[in-house]
Coordinates of C-alpha atoms (C1' of nucleotides) in Angstrom, one line a residue:
Chain A
M1 CA -5.2 -29.7 0.6
V2 CA -5.7 -27.1 3.3
I3 CA -3.6 -24.1 2.5
I4 CA -1.4 -23.0 5.4
T5 CA 0.4 -19.7 5.2
R6 CA 2.4 -17.7 7.6
F7 CA 3.7 -14.2 8.5
P8 CA 7.0 -14.2 10.2
P9 CA 8.1 -10.7 11.3
S10 CA 11.3 -10.2 13.2
P11 CA 10.8 -8.0 16.1
T12 CA 13.5 -5.4 15.4
G13 CA 11.2 -2.5 14.9
Y14 CA 7.6 -1.5 14.2
L15 CA 5.5 -3.1 11.5
H16 CA 6.0 -1.2 8.3
V17 CA 3.6 -1.0 5.4
G18 CA 5.8 -3.4 3.3
G19 CA 5.6 -6.0 6.0
A20 CA 1.9 -5.4 6.4
R21 CA 1.4 -6.0 2.7
T22 CA 3.0 -9.4 2.8
A23 CA 1.1 -10.3 5.9
L24 CA -2.0 -9.2 4.1
F25 CA -1.3 -11.4 1.0
N26 CA -0.7 -14.4 3.2
W27 CA -3.8 -13.7 5.4
L28 CA -6.1 -13.0 2.4
Y29 CA -4.9 -16.1 0.6
A30 CA -5.5 -18.3 3.6
R31 CA -8.9 -16.7 4.2
H32 CA -9.8 -17.0 0.5
M33 CA -8.8 -20.6 0.4
N34 CA -10.4 -21.4 3.7
G35 CA -7.0 -22.3 5.0
K36 CA -4.9 -21.4 8.0
F37 CA -2.8 -18.4 8.7
I38 CA 0.0 -18.7 11.3
L39 CA 1.9 -15.9 13.1
R40 CA 5.5 -16.6 13.9
I41 CA 7.9 -14.2 15.6
E42 CA 11.5 -14.6 14.3
D43 CA 13.6 -13.6 17.2
T44 CA 16.6 -15.8 16.9
D45 CA 18.8 -12.7 16.9
I46 CA 18.5 -12.0 20.6
K47 CA 20.5 -8.9 20.5
R48 CA 18.3 -7.0 18.1
S49 CA 14.9 -8.4 19.1
T50 CA 12.8 -6.4 21.6
Q51 CA 9.5 -6.9 23.5
A52 CA 8.5 -3.4 22.5
S53 CA 8.7 -4.4 18.8
V54 CA 6.7 -7.6 19.5
D55 CA 4.0 -5.5 21.1
A56 CA 4.1 -2.9 18.3
I57 CA 3.6 -5.7 15.7
F58 CA 0.6 -7.1 17.6
E59 CA -0.9 -3.7 17.9
A60 CA -0.6 -3.0 14.2
L61 CA -2.0 -6.4 13.2
E62 CA -4.9 -6.0 15.5
W63 CA -5.7 -2.5 14.2
L64 CA -5.6 -3.9 10.7
E65 CA -7.9 -6.7 11.9
I66 CA -5.6 -9.4 10.6
D67 CA -6.2 -12.4 12.8
W68 CA -4.2 -15.6 13.0
D69 CA -5.3 -19.2 13.5
E70 CA -2.1 -20.4 15.2
G71 CA 0.6 -18.8 17.2
P72 CA 2.2 -16.5 17.8
F73 CA 5.1 -18.9 17.9
F74 CA 8.5 -17.5 19.1
Q75 CA 11.6 -19.0 17.6
S76 CA 13.5 -18.1 20.7
R77 CA 11.4 -20.8 22.5
R78 CA 12.1 -23.4 20.0
F79 CA 15.8 -23.8 20.2
D80 CA 15.6 -27.4 21.4
I81 CA 13.7 -28.3 18.2
Y82 CA 16.4 -26.6 16.1
Q83 CA 19.1 -28.4 18.1
T84 CA 17.7 -31.8 17.2
Y85 CA 17.6 -30.9 13.6
I86 CA 21.2 -29.6 13.7
Q87 CA 22.3 -32.8 15.3
K88 CA 20.5 -34.7 12.5
F89 CA 22.5 -32.8 9.9
L90 CA 25.7 -33.4 11.8
D91 CA 25.0 -37.1 12.0
S92 CA 24.1 -37.5 8.4
G93 CA 27.1 -35.5 7.2
H94 CA 24.9 -32.6 5.8
A95 CA 26.7 -30.3 8.2
Y96 CA 30.1 -29.8 9.7
Y97 CA 32.0 -27.8 12.2
C98 CA 34.2 -24.9 11.0
I99 CA 36.8 -23.0 12.9
C100 CA 37.8 -20.5 10.3
S101 CA 38.0 -17.1 11.9
Q102 CA 35.7 -14.2 10.8
E103 CA 38.8 -12.1 9.9
K104 CA 40.1 -14.8 7.6
I105 CA 36.8 -15.1 5.9
D106 CA 36.4 -11.4 5.5
I107 CA 39.8 -11.3 3.7
M108 CA 38.7 -14.2 1.6
R109 CA 35.6 -12.4 0.6
K110 CA 37.3 -9.1 -0.2
E111 CA 39.8 -10.9 -2.4
A112 CA 37.0 -12.7 -4.3
M113 CA 35.1 -9.4 -4.7
A114 CA 38.3 -7.7 -6.0
A115 CA 38.8 -10.5 -8.5
G116 CA 35.3 -10.0 -9.8
G117 CA 33.9 -13.2 -8.3
K118 CA 31.3 -14.0 -5.8
P119 CA 32.5 -13.7 -2.2
K120 CA 31.9 -17.0 -0.6
Y121 CA 33.4 -19.4 1.9
D122 CA 36.0 -21.6 0.3
G123 CA 35.3 -24.8 2.3
T124 CA 38.5 -25.0 4.2
C125 CA 37.0 -27.0 7.0
R126 CA 34.6 -28.9 4.9
D127 CA 36.4 -32.2 4.9
K128 CA 38.5 -31.9 8.1
G129 CA 36.0 -33.8 10.2
L130 CA 36.4 -31.3 13.0
A131 CA 34.9 -31.8 16.4
K132 CA 32.9 -29.2 18.4
T133 CA 35.0 -26.4 20.0
S134 CA 34.0 -23.3 21.8
N135 CA 34.4 -21.0 18.8
A136 CA 33.2 -23.3 16.0
V137 CA 30.2 -22.6 13.8
I138 CA 28.3 -25.3 12.0
R139 CA 28.0 -25.1 8.3
F140 CA 25.7 -26.8 5.8
R141 CA 27.4 -28.9 3.3
A142 CA 25.8 -27.5 0.2
P143 CA 25.9 -29.3 -3.2
A144 CA 28.7 -27.8 -5.2
T145 CA 27.4 -28.6 -8.6
G146 CA 24.2 -28.8 -10.5
T147 CA 21.3 -26.4 -10.3
T148 CA 18.5 -25.5 -7.9
I149 CA 15.2 -24.4 -9.4
V150 CA 12.8 -22.2 -7.7
K151 CA 9.3 -22.7 -9.1
D152 CA 7.8 -19.4 -8.1
I153 CA 4.1 -18.8 -8.4
I154 CA 4.6 -15.2 -9.3
K155 CA 7.8 -15.1 -11.2
G156 CA 7.9 -18.5 -12.8
S157 CA 10.8 -20.9 -12.8
I158 CA 14.2 -19.5 -11.8
V159 CA 17.3 -21.4 -12.1
F160 CA 20.2 -21.0 -9.7
Q161 CA 23.6 -22.5 -10.2
N162 CA 24.7 -24.5 -7.1
S163 CA 28.2 -23.3 -7.7
E164 CA 27.0 -19.8 -6.7
Q165 CA 26.1 -21.0 -3.2
D166 CA 28.6 -21.6 -0.5
D167 CA 28.5 -23.7 2.7
F168 CA 26.5 -21.2 4.8
I169 CA 26.3 -21.2 8.5
I170 CA 23.3 -22.8 10.2
C171 CA 24.5 -22.5 13.8
R172 CA 26.5 -19.7 15.3
S173 CA 29.5 -20.2 17.6
D174 CA 27.3 -19.3 20.5
G175 CA 25.0 -22.2 19.7
T176 CA 22.1 -20.2 18.2
P177 CA 20.7 -21.3 14.9
T178 CA 20.6 -18.9 11.9
Y179 CA 17.7 -17.6 9.8
N180 CA 17.7 -19.9 6.7
F181 CA 17.9 -22.9 8.9
V182 CA 15.2 -22.1 11.4
V183 CA 12.8 -20.9 8.7
V184 CA 13.0 -24.2 7.0
V185 CA 12.6 -26.2 10.2
D186 CA 9.7 -24.1 11.3
D187 CA 7.9 -24.2 8.0
I188 CA 8.3 -27.9 7.9
T189 CA 7.2 -28.6 11.4
M190 CA 4.3 -26.1 11.2
G191 CA 3.0 -27.6 8.0
I192 CA 3.4 -24.5 6.0
N193 CA 2.7 -25.3 2.4
T194 CA 2.5 -21.8 0.9
V195 CA 5.2 -19.3 1.4
I196 CA 4.4 -15.8 0.2
R197 CA 7.1 -13.3 1.0
G198 CA 9.0 -10.3 -0.2
D199 CA 11.2 -10.3 -3.3
D200 CA 14.2 -9.7 -1.2
H201 CA 14.0 -13.4 0.0
L202 CA 14.2 -14.8 -3.5
N203 CA 18.0 -15.2 -3.3
N204 CA 17.6 -17.1 0.0
T205 CA 15.2 -19.6 -1.5
P206 CA 17.7 -21.9 -3.3
R207 CA 19.6 -22.3 0.0
Q208 CA 16.3 -23.1 1.8
I209 CA 15.4 -25.6 -0.9
M210 CA 18.7 -27.4 -0.4
L211 CA 17.8 -27.7 3.3
Y212 CA 14.4 -29.1 2.4
N213 CA 16.1 -31.6 0.1
A214 CA 18.7 -32.6 2.8
L215 CA 15.8 -33.3 5.1
G216 CA 13.8 -35.1 2.5
S217 CA 10.8 -32.8 2.9
P218 CA 8.5 -31.8 0.2
L219 CA 8.8 -28.1 -0.9
P220 CA 6.1 -25.6 -0.1
A221 CA 4.8 -23.4 -3.0
F222 CA 6.8 -20.2 -3.1
G223 CA 5.5 -16.8 -4.2
H224 CA 7.8 -13.8 -4.1
V225 CA 6.0 -10.5 -4.2
P226 CA 7.7 -7.4 -5.6
M227 CA 8.9 -4.8 -3.1
V228 CA 7.2 -1.6 -2.2
L229 CA 9.4 1.4 -3.2
G230 CA 9.5 5.0 -2.1
K231 CA 9.2 8.0 -4.4
D232 CA 12.9 7.8 -5.2
R233 CA 12.4 4.1 -6.3
T234 CA 14.5 2.7 -3.6
R235 CA 13.2 0.3 -1.0
L236 CA 10.7 1.9 1.3
S237 CA 12.3 3.1 4.5
K238 CA 12.0 5.7 7.2
R239 CA 13.4 8.5 5.1
H240 CA 10.4 8.2 2.8
G241 CA 8.2 9.5 5.6
A242 CA 5.6 7.6 7.4
T243 CA 6.2 3.9 7.0
S244 CA 4.8 2.4 10.2
V245 CA 1.3 1.0 10.0
T246 CA 0.2 2.6 13.3
A247 CA 1.4 6.0 12.0
Y248 CA -1.4 5.7 9.4
R249 CA -3.9 4.9 12.1
D250 CA -2.7 8.1 13.9
M251 CA -3.0 10.2 10.8
G252 CA -6.7 9.3 10.6
Y253 CA -6.7 6.4 8.1
L254 CA -9.2 3.6 8.2
P255 CA -7.7 0.1 8.4
D256 CA -9.9 -1.0 5.5
A257 CA -8.5 1.8 3.4
L258 CA -4.9 1.0 4.1
I259 CA -5.6 -2.7 3.4
N260 CA -7.4 -1.8 0.1
Y261 CA -4.5 0.4 -0.9
L262 CA -1.7 -2.0 0.1
V263 CA -3.3 -5.0 -1.6
R264 CA -4.1 -3.1 -4.8
L265 CA -0.5 -2.0 -4.9
G266 CA 0.8 -5.0 -6.8
W267 CA -2.4 -6.9 -7.3
S268 CA -5.4 -6.1 -9.5
Y269 CA -8.8 -7.3 -10.2
G270 CA -9.6 -5.9 -13.6
D271 CA -10.5 -2.2 -13.3
Q272 CA -11.8 -2.3 -9.8
E273 CA -10.1 0.0 -7.3
F274 CA -12.4 0.0 -4.3
F275 CA -12.7 -3.2 -2.3
T276 CA -14.2 -3.9 1.1
R277 CA -12.5 -6.4 3.3
E278 CA -15.0 -9.0 2.4
E279 CA -14.6 -8.4 -1.3
L280 CA -10.8 -8.7 -0.9
I281 CA -11.2 -12.1 0.7
E282 CA -13.6 -13.2 -1.9
K283 CA -11.6 -12.0 -4.9
F284 CA -7.9 -12.3 -3.8
T285 CA -5.9 -14.9 -5.7
L286 CA -2.2 -15.3 -6.3
E287 CA -2.5 -15.3 -10.1
N288 CA -3.3 -11.6 -10.1
I289 CA -0.2 -10.4 -8.3
G290 CA 2.0 -8.3 -10.5
K291 CA 5.7 -8.9 -11.1
S292 CA 7.1 -5.4 -10.9
P293 CA 7.8 -3.3 -7.8
G294 CA 5.4 -0.5 -6.9
I295 CA 5.9 2.9 -5.6
F296 CA 4.0 3.8 -2.5
D297 CA 1.7 6.7 -3.4
Q298 CA 0.4 8.7 -0.4
E299 CA -2.0 10.6 -2.6
K300 CA -3.8 7.6 -3.9
L301 CA -4.0 6.1 -0.4
L302 CA -5.5 9.4 0.8
A303 CA -8.1 9.3 -2.0
L304 CA -9.0 5.7 -1.2
N305 CA -9.3 6.6 2.5
A306 CA -11.8 9.3 1.5
D307 CA -13.7 6.7 -0.5
H308 CA -13.8 4.4 2.5
I309 CA -15.0 7.1 4.8
K310 CA -17.8 7.9 2.4
A311 CA -18.8 4.3 2.1
A312 CA -18.6 3.4 5.8
S313 CA -21.7 3.5 7.9
P314 CA -21.8 6.3 10.5
R315 CA -22.1 3.7 13.3
N316 CA -19.0 1.9 12.1
L317 CA -17.1 5.1 11.6
S318 CA -17.8 6.3 15.1
D319 CA -15.5 3.7 16.6
H320 CA -12.6 5.0 14.6
L321 CA -13.5 8.6 15.0
L322 CA -14.2 8.7 18.7
P323 CA -10.5 8.6 19.8
F324 CA -9.8 11.7 17.6
L325 CA -12.8 13.6 19.1
K326 CA -11.7 12.8 22.6
E327 CA -8.2 13.8 21.8
R328 CA -9.7 17.2 20.9
G329 CA -11.6 17.5 24.1
C330 CA -15.0 16.7 22.8
I331 CA -17.4 14.9 25.0
A332 CA -18.9 12.6 22.5
E333 CA -20.3 9.1 22.5
K334 CA -21.6 6.6 20.0
G335 CA -25.2 7.2 19.2
D336 CA -27.8 9.0 17.0
F337 CA -26.3 12.4 17.5
L338 CA -22.8 11.3 16.5
D339 CA -24.3 9.4 13.5
S340 CA -25.9 12.6 12.2
V341 CA -22.8 14.6 12.8
I342 CA -20.8 12.1 10.8
K343 CA -23.4 12.1 8.0
T344 CA -22.8 15.8 7.5
L345 CA -19.0 15.3 7.3
N346 CA -18.2 12.1 5.5
T347 CA -18.3 13.5 2.0
R348 CA -15.9 16.3 2.9
S349 CA -13.3 14.4 5.0
K350 CA -10.3 12.6 3.6
T351 CA -9.1 11.5 7.0
L352 CA -10.6 11.1 10.4
I353 CA -8.5 14.0 11.5
D354 CA -10.3 16.2 8.9
M355 CA -13.5 14.8 10.2
A356 CA -12.8 15.4 13.9
D357 CA -11.6 18.9 13.2
G358 CA -14.7 19.5 11.1
A359 CA -16.9 18.2 13.9
L360 CA -15.5 20.3 16.6
F361 CA -18.1 23.0 16.4
Y362 CA -20.9 20.6 17.1
F363 CA -19.5 19.9 20.5
Q364 CA -18.4 23.4 21.6
E365 CA -20.7 25.4 23.9
N366 CA -19.1 28.7 23.1
I367 CA -18.1 29.3 19.5
L368 CA -14.9 31.1 19.0
Y369 CA -15.1 33.1 15.8
E370 CA -12.2 33.0 13.4
E371 CA -11.0 36.6 13.3
K372 CA -11.2 36.9 9.5
A373 CA -14.5 35.2 9.3
A374 CA -16.1 37.5 12.0
K375 CA -14.6 40.6 10.4
K376 CA -16.1 39.7 7.0
F377 CA -19.5 38.3 7.9
L378 CA -20.6 39.4 11.4
K379 CA -21.5 42.9 10.5
P380 CA -24.5 45.2 11.1
V381 CA -25.8 44.6 7.7
S382 CA -26.7 41.1 8.7
L383 CA -28.4 42.2 11.9
E384 CA -31.9 42.3 10.4
A385 CA -31.6 38.9 8.9
F386 CA -30.4 37.4 12.1
K387 CA -33.3 39.0 14.0
Q388 CA -35.9 37.7 11.5
L389 CA -34.3 34.2 11.5
I390 CA -34.4 34.1 15.3
D391 CA -38.1 35.0 15.2
Q392 CA -39.0 32.5 12.5
L393 CA -37.0 29.7 14.1
E394 CA -38.5 30.3 17.5
S395 CA -41.9 29.4 16.1
L396 CA -40.7 26.4 14.2
D397 CA -41.1 23.1 16.1
T398 CA -39.4 20.6 13.8
F399 CA -36.1 21.5 12.3
S400 CA -36.3 19.6 9.0
E401 CA -34.3 20.6 6.0
K402 CA -37.5 21.4 4.1
A403 CA -38.9 23.6 6.9
L404 CA -35.6 25.4 7.3
E405 CA -35.4 26.1 3.6
N406 CA -38.8 27.8 3.8
V407 CA -37.7 29.9 6.7
F408 CA -34.7 31.1 4.9
K409 CA -36.7 31.8 1.8
K410 CA -39.0 34.0 3.8
V411 CA -36.1 35.9 5.3
M412 CA -34.6 36.3 1.9
D413 CA -37.8 37.8 0.6
D414 CA -38.3 40.1 3.5
T415 CA -34.7 41.4 3.6
G416 CA -34.1 41.3 -0.1
L417 CA -30.8 39.4 0.5
K418 CA -29.6 36.5 -1.4
L419 CA -29.1 33.1 0.3
G420 CA -25.4 33.5 0.2
K421 CA -25.6 36.8 2.1
I422 CA -27.5 35.1 4.8
A423 CA -25.9 31.7 4.9
Q424 CA -22.4 32.8 5.4
P425 CA -23.0 35.0 8.4
V426 CA -25.2 32.3 9.9
R427 CA -22.4 29.8 9.2
V428 CA -19.9 31.9 11.1
A429 CA -22.4 32.3 13.9
L430 CA -22.9 28.6 14.2
T431 CA -19.5 27.2 13.5
G432 CA -17.1 30.1 13.9
K433 CA -15.8 29.4 10.4
T434 CA -16.5 30.1 6.8
V435 CA -16.3 26.5 5.8
S436 CA -18.7 23.8 7.1
P437 CA -21.3 21.3 6.0
G438 CA -24.5 22.7 4.4
I439 CA -26.2 25.3 6.4
F440 CA -29.6 23.5 6.7
E441 CA -27.8 20.3 7.7
I442 CA -25.9 21.8 10.6
I443 CA -29.0 23.7 11.8
E444 CA -30.9 20.5 11.9
V445 CA -28.2 18.5 13.6
L446 CA -27.4 21.2 16.1
G447 CA -31.0 21.5 17.2
K448 CA -33.1 24.4 18.2
K449 CA -31.6 25.2 21.5
Q450 CA -28.0 25.4 20.3
V451 CA -29.0 27.3 17.1
M452 CA -31.0 29.9 19.0
S453 CA -28.3 30.6 21.5
R454 CA -25.5 30.8 18.9
L455 CA -27.6 33.2 16.8
Q456 CA -28.2 35.4 19.8
N457 CA -24.6 35.3 20.7
A458 CA -23.8 36.5 17.2
V459 CA -26.2 39.3 17.4
Q460 CA -24.6 40.4 20.7
F461 CA -21.2 40.1 19.1
I462 CA -22.2 42.4 16.3
K463 CA -23.6 45.0 18.6
D464 CA -20.6 44.8 20.8
S465 CA -18.1 45.3 18.0
E466 CA -20.1 48.3 16.8
V467 CA -19.0 50.4 19.7
Chain B
rG1 C1' 31.6 -6.4 -9.2
rG2 C1' 28.8 -11.6 -9.2
rU3 C1' 23.9 -13.6 -9.1
rC4 C1' 18.7 -12.9 -9.4
rC5 C1' 14.2 -10.1 -10.5
rC6 C1' 11.6 -6.2 -13.2
rA7 C1' 10.1 -2.7 -17.5
rU8 C1' 2.3 0.2 -20.5
rC9 C1' 0.4 7.6 -19.0
rG10 C1' 4.0 11.3 -13.4
rU11 C1' 2.0 7.0 -10.0
rC12 C1' -1.1 2.2 -9.3
rU13 C1' -2.6 -0.8 -13.2
rA14 C1' -6.1 -3.5 -17.4
rG15 C1' -4.3 -5.9 -21.6
rC16 C1' -2.8 -12.5 -21.9
rG17 C1' -1.0 -11.7 -31.4
rG18 C1' -5.4 -8.0 -34.7
rU19 C1' -8.0 -2.6 -29.1
rC20 C1' -9.2 4.7 -31.5
rA21 C1' -4.1 0.9 -25.8
rG22 C1' -9.1 0.9 -21.0
rG23 C1' -9.7 2.4 -15.6
rA24 C1' -8.0 4.9 -11.0
rC25 C1' -5.0 8.8 -8.3
rA26 C1' -2.9 13.4 -9.4
rC27 C1' -3.3 17.6 -12.8
rC28 C1' -6.3 21.1 -16.2
rG29 C1' -11.2 22.8 -17.9
rG30 C1' -16.7 22.9 -17.3
rC31 C1' -21.5 21.9 -14.7
rC32 C1' -23.9 21.8 -9.9
rU33 C1' -23.8 25.3 -5.6
rC34 C1' -25.3 28.7 0.9
rU35 C1' -19.1 28.0 2.0
rC36 C1' -15.9 23.9 1.5
rA37 C1' -16.4 19.4 -0.3
rC38 C1' -19.2 15.4 -2.9
rG39 C1' -21.1 14.4 -7.5
rC40 C1' -21.4 14.7 -12.8
rC41 C1' -19.2 15.9 -17.8
rG42 C1' -14.8 16.7 -20.6
rG43 C1' -9.3 17.1 -21.4
rU44 C1' -3.7 16.5 -21.2
rA45 C1' -0.7 12.0 -20.6
rA46 C1' 2.2 5.6 -21.7
rC47 C1' 3.6 0.6 -24.6
rA48 C1' 12.4 2.4 -22.8
rG49 C1' 15.6 1.3 -27.5
rG50 C1' 17.2 -2.2 -31.2
rG51 C1' 16.9 -6.8 -33.5
rG52 C1' 14.2 -11.2 -34.7
rU53 C1' 9.4 -14.8 -35.0
rU54 C1' 4.7 -13.8 -37.5
rC55 C1' 0.2 -12.0 -42.6
rA56 C1' 0.1 -9.1 -37.9
rA57 C1' 3.5 -7.4 -32.3
rU58 C1' 2.3 -3.5 -26.3
rU59 C1' 1.6 -8.9 -26.2
rC60 C1' 6.4 -14.3 -28.0
rC61 C1' 12.3 -14.7 -28.2
rC62 C1' 17.2 -12.3 -27.9
rC63 C1' 20.4 -8.1 -27.0
rU64 C1' 21.0 -3.1 -25.1
rU65 C1' 19.6 0.4 -21.6
rG66 C1' 17.3 1.6 -17.1
rG67 C1' 15.5 0.4 -12.2
rG68 C1' 15.4 -2.9 -8.1
rA69 C1' 17.0 -6.9 -4.8
rU70 C1' 20.8 -9.8 -2.8
rC71 C1' 25.8 -11.4 -1.8
rA72 C1' 26.7 -11.6 7.2
rC73 C1' 28.0 -15.9 13.1
rC74 C1' 20.7 -9.9 10.3
rA75 C1' 16.2 -11.6 9.3

RNA sequence: GGUCCCAUCGUCUAGCGGUCAGGACACCGGCCUCUCACGCCGGUAACAGGGGUUCAAUUCCCCUUGGGAUCACCA
């Protein structure tokens, strides 16, 4: 059997990390099983759905490099299909018109709640055989007795009493179908046989199973993954800080790192923490998904991002880094120079923002010294070392780490200064800061021309500040 | 409130009857060192509580407690 999964976001906002996680589970499972992954946009609620949200969802999925085999399907364009199914239900007696007012039902619910029971529709119109009227809704005639069992891949068998369910609405008075109904019709008509979704849908599942049964369709396999919670252990939401996928892109995270983190939150593969995209596809199975909700931990995501930055090839990283460099006004392009810049930075950057900031000095013609750095290290005592370095480097043709080390050694001997006393002033001269990659590394990457002019500028700066 | 789900270090988790309860993040030491990092070595830290079942329970069952989800003409 070919596994067919789907991701059905409703376009009422950006794609948040929780949604991305369920998308990921479905996508990974389909890829792992050599199946199909379908994207469906659930926009039956015309009032709340927006094109901007649709675009935002696509943007996020593309950045995550989650691709789909079919779709995107839009439910708003499938109303005729739902209509025929509703008619089928009406004809077979599985559904009926109801003219009870919302006010009346609200009161009913409140009374039931006050009496300690479950608020549900009492079935007033159930057997009245009402015809269609302008304000009528269509309700599903749900079985009143017996049980409905959800055989969940993750949670096991869960028994629901049918008496807990009421005759829910499948078609609104304005003629539009509702969620539980369209999901079932879509999943059936699209051939979905594996439904992996958030825990919050577990209570909807018995209703959907009733619909499958009424239609005589075989059930898909259900898997309800636990929620992602915020630090305060409530469902992750805006007040927990950044929750949109693209926000993480903008904060300098790598898509592979986010994916790794999100999947690992609630899924495990022994003690392994770091996974490439390919490894995830190879190793992801539903059996290893945990049952308990997980708290979204920014710290761990950050650490994982650092690991992915370290592991990525410079060439691969440049695609992701370039936008951040351009944003900072750097004239940079993919190539050997950028590769070597990245190599000096990747062990000391947790995000692409760190990396872009750290790379700034490579691209600046005129180095601006940080005030404190200049005050501490660009002083007359270093003048002699600077002069000797300039002389030595002038006669050096190839700037290899080895050769540079020898040059510094010589200057150390001649001036009697320790490496630290020379390296820090040089660092400030070359980068403007007291923190940077290794001194030999940056000299090599910067190249003779840049190094010479920056050293000379520093000498000039020291002389100028003397007077 | 009803229904449903869940429960191992602060966090993510391994464990699938017998383990000194393992790893990762974070935290704290130390080493390395031209700065900052990386890296390496070491440390603190958990089976929610109570009953069973069993020769033996973190592991199986029940209860309590705690947390979460859900009860719409939203999805």
